[in-house]
Coordinates of C-alpha atoms in Angstrom, one line a residue:
M1 CA -2.9 -14.9 -18.5
P2 CA -6.2 -13.9 -20.1
V3 CA -6.3 -10.4 -21.3
S4 CA -9.2 -9.2 -19.3
W5 CA -6.9 -10.2 -16.1
R6 CA -4.6 -7.2 -17.0
Y7 CA -7.5 -5.0 -15.9
C8 CA -7.8 -6.5 -12.6
T9 CA -6.0 -3.6 -10.6
S10 CA -7.9 -3.0 -7.4
P11 CA -6.2 -4.7 -4.4
M12 CA -8.6 -6.1 -2.0
V13 CA -5.9 -7.9 0.2
A14 CA -2.3 -6.8 0.6
W15 CA 0.4 -8.5 2.4
G16 CA 4.2 -7.9 3.1
I17 CA 7.2 -10.1 4.6
G18 CA 6.9 -10.1 8.3
G19 CA 2.9 -9.2 8.4
E20 CA 0.7 -11.2 10.6
G21 CA -2.4 -10.5 8.3
S22 CA -5.5 -8.0 9.0
F23 CA -9.0 -7.7 9.5
A24 CA -11.5 -5.0 8.2
P25 CA -13.6 -3.4 11.2
E26 CA -16.9 -5.3 11.8
H27 CA -18.5 -2.1 10.0
A28 CA -16.7 -2.6 6.7
G29 CA -16.1 -5.3 4.0
F30 CA -15.6 -5.7 0.6
P31 CA -18.5 -6.3 -1.7
L32 CA -18.5 -9.3 -3.7
G33 CA -20.7 -10.4 -6.9
E34 CA -22.4 -8.0 -9.6
D35 CA -25.5 -7.6 -7.3
H36 CA -23.2 -5.5 -4.6
G37 CA -20.9 -3.8 -7.4
G38 CA -18.1 -6.0 -6.3
A39 CA -15.7 -8.6 -8.0
T40 CA -17.0 -11.7 -9.5
Y41 CA -13.5 -13.5 -9.5
F42 CA -10.0 -13.0 -7.8
M43 CA -6.4 -13.0 -9.1
M44 CA -3.9 -13.4 -6.8
E45 CA -0.6 -11.9 -7.6
M46 CA 2.9 -13.2 -5.4
H47 CA 6.2 -11.7 -5.6
Y48 CA 9.1 -13.8 -5.0
D49 CA 12.5 -13.2 -3.7
N50 CA 15.5 -15.5 -4.2
P51 CA 18.5 -13.5 -4.6
N52 CA 20.7 -16.6 -3.6
L53 CA 19.2 -18.9 -6.4
R54 CA 18.5 -21.6 -3.8
Q55 CA 17.1 -24.5 -5.5
G56 CA 14.4 -26.7 -3.9
I57 CA 12.2 -24.3 -2.1
V58 CA 8.5 -25.2 -1.8
D59 CA 6.2 -22.4 -1.1
N60 CA 3.6 -23.7 1.9
S61 CA 2.2 -20.1 2.2
G62 CA -1.6 -19.4 1.9
L63 CA -4.3 -16.8 2.1
R64 CA -7.5 -17.1 4.2
I65 CA -10.6 -14.9 3.1
F66 CA -13.7 -15.0 5.1
Y67 CA -17.2 -14.3 3.3
T68 CA -20.5 -13.6 4.9
E69 CA -24.0 -13.0 3.1
K70 CA -24.7 -10.7 5.8
L71 CA -23.6 -7.2 4.0
R72 CA -21.9 -4.7 6.0
P73 CA -22.8 -1.2 6.3
N74 CA -19.8 0.2 4.6
D75 CA -17.9 -1.0 1.8
A76 CA -14.1 -0.9 2.2
G77 CA -11.2 -0.4 -0.3
I78 CA -7.3 0.4 -0.6
L79 CA -5.9 3.4 -1.5
M80 CA -2.5 3.1 -2.8
L81 CA 0.0 6.4 -2.3
G82 CA 3.6 7.2 -2.9
H83 CA 5.5 7.9 -5.9
G84 CA 5.2 6.3 -9.5
V85 CA 7.8 3.6 -10.2
S86 CA 9.7 4.0 -13.4
P87 CA 13.0 2.5 -14.9
L88 CA 14.1 6.3 -14.9
Y89 CA 13.8 6.2 -11.3
I90 CA 17.4 6.0 -10.4
I91 CA 18.9 6.5 -6.7
P92 CA 22.4 7.5 -6.6
P93 CA 25.2 5.3 -4.6
G94 CA 26.3 6.6 -1.1
Q95 CA 23.7 8.9 -0.1
H96 CA 20.7 9.0 1.9
W97 CA 18.0 9.9 -0.6
L98 CA 14.3 11.4 0.1
S99 CA 11.4 10.4 -2.2
I100 CA 8.4 12.1 -2.4
G101 CA 5.0 11.4 -3.7
Q102 CA 1.9 14.0 -3.7
C103 CA -1.5 13.2 -4.1
S104 CA -3.5 16.5 -4.4
G105 CA -7.1 17.3 -3.6
E106 CA -7.3 17.6 -7.2
C107 CA -6.5 13.9 -7.3
L108 CA -8.2 12.9 -4.5
S109 CA -11.6 14.5 -5.3
K110 CA -12.0 12.4 -8.8
H111 CA -11.9 9.2 -6.4
L112 CA -13.4 10.1 -3.1
P113 CA -16.9 10.9 -2.5
E114 CA -18.2 14.3 -1.5
S115 CA -18.4 13.1 2.2
G116 CA -14.9 11.7 2.2
L117 CA -13.8 8.2 3.6
Q118 CA -12.9 6.7 6.6
V119 CA -9.5 5.4 7.1
F120 CA -9.1 2.5 9.5
A121 CA -5.4 1.1 8.7
G122 CA -2.3 1.6 6.9
I123 CA 0.7 -0.6 5.8
L124 CA 4.1 0.8 4.6
H125 CA 6.1 -0.4 1.9
A126 CA 9.7 0.2 0.4
H127 CA 12.0 -2.1 -1.0
L128 CA 15.4 -2.9 0.5
L129 CA 16.9 0.6 0.6
G130 CA 14.2 1.9 2.6
R131 CA 14.7 3.2 6.1
N132 CA 11.7 5.6 6.9
M133 CA 8.7 6.5 5.8
T134 CA 5.8 9.2 6.6
L135 CA 2.3 10.0 5.3
R136 CA 1.6 13.5 6.0
H137 CA -2.1 15.1 5.8
I138 CA -2.8 18.5 4.7
R139 CA -6.3 20.1 4.9
D140 CA -6.9 23.8 4.1
K141 CA -3.4 24.4 3.9
K142 CA -2.6 23.1 7.5
E143 CA -0.8 19.9 8.3
Q144 CA -2.9 17.5 10.2
P145 CA -1.5 14.7 12.6
I146 CA 0.9 12.4 10.7
I147 CA -1.2 9.4 9.6
I148 CA 1.4 6.8 9.5
R149 CA 5.1 6.7 10.2
D150 CA 8.1 4.5 10.8
L151 CA 11.5 6.1 11.3
N152 CA 13.1 2.4 11.4
Y153 CA 11.5 0.8 8.5
D154 CA 12.3 -2.6 8.3
F155 CA 11.7 -4.6 4.9
N156 CA 11.3 -7.9 6.8
F157 CA 8.4 -6.4 9.1
Q158 CA 5.8 -4.7 6.9
E159 CA 2.7 -5.4 9.2
T160 CA -0.8 -3.7 8.4
R161 CA -1.3 -0.9 11.4
N162 CA -4.8 -0.5 12.5
F163 CA -5.7 2.7 13.7
A164 CA -6.9 3.6 17.0
E165 CA -9.3 5.8 15.9
E166 CA -10.5 6.1 12.3
L167 CA -9.6 9.3 10.4
T168 CA -11.7 11.0 7.7
L169 CA -9.9 12.2 4.2
L170 CA -11.8 14.8 2.4
P171 CA -11.7 15.3 -1.5
N172 CA -9.8 18.3 -1.0
D173 CA -7.2 17.1 1.4
Y174 CA -3.7 16.7 0.4
L175 CA -1.3 13.8 1.1
I176 CA 2.4 13.7 1.1
T177 CA 4.2 10.4 1.2
E178 CA 8.0 10.7 2.2
C179 CA 10.2 7.7 1.9
G180 CA 14.1 8.0 3.1
L181 CA 16.3 5.5 1.3
D182 CA 19.7 4.8 2.6
S183 CA 22.2 3.8 -0.6
T184 CA 25.4 4.5 1.6
G185 CA 26.4 0.8 1.2
R186 CA 26.2 0.9 -2.5
D187 CA 29.0 1.5 -4.9
G188 CA 26.9 2.1 -8.1
P189 CA 23.3 3.4 -8.7
S190 CA 20.0 1.4 -7.7
F191 CA 17.8 1.1 -10.6
V192 CA 14.0 0.1 -10.4
S193 CA 12.8 -2.7 -12.4
I194 CA 9.3 -3.2 -13.8
Q195 CA 8.0 -6.5 -14.9

């Protein structure tokens, strides 16, 4: 892989197992090309899972990206939230475990414009121990309505959820991601692998 591709870290499309795909609203799109401050190439990264080491499996999946020369009024992007992944993150066996990631106003103010941004969809992602997930929203020390929640998270159903109404995130907001894990079926600790 060319060294420059290691800097390709801004996702434009994300899909998880069980998902049907998603579309941006008609007033938002991802800019493409140098003239619009967008990407000039794409890198596609796929993660495969074959725990039973089955032979002869052929991937016939695909990805379809629609392009238009008509620039949409608003640029879209992906904001990833959660906790950092590290080999030091070890989940003990036989427990219900809560993992929390925080994104403070100090962090958001570095990345959001003063006017904030509009959020139109969300997707939750955890691995096999994940059982529930919640994204909390704090503004001026008051909790706002929960942005997205799944109390029965299923790894095999990771669908993008389009919100009925867009919500505004402001630079000084505070976001808390809660991920409930269940290791009661494990005899030993679970480790995070980084590749």
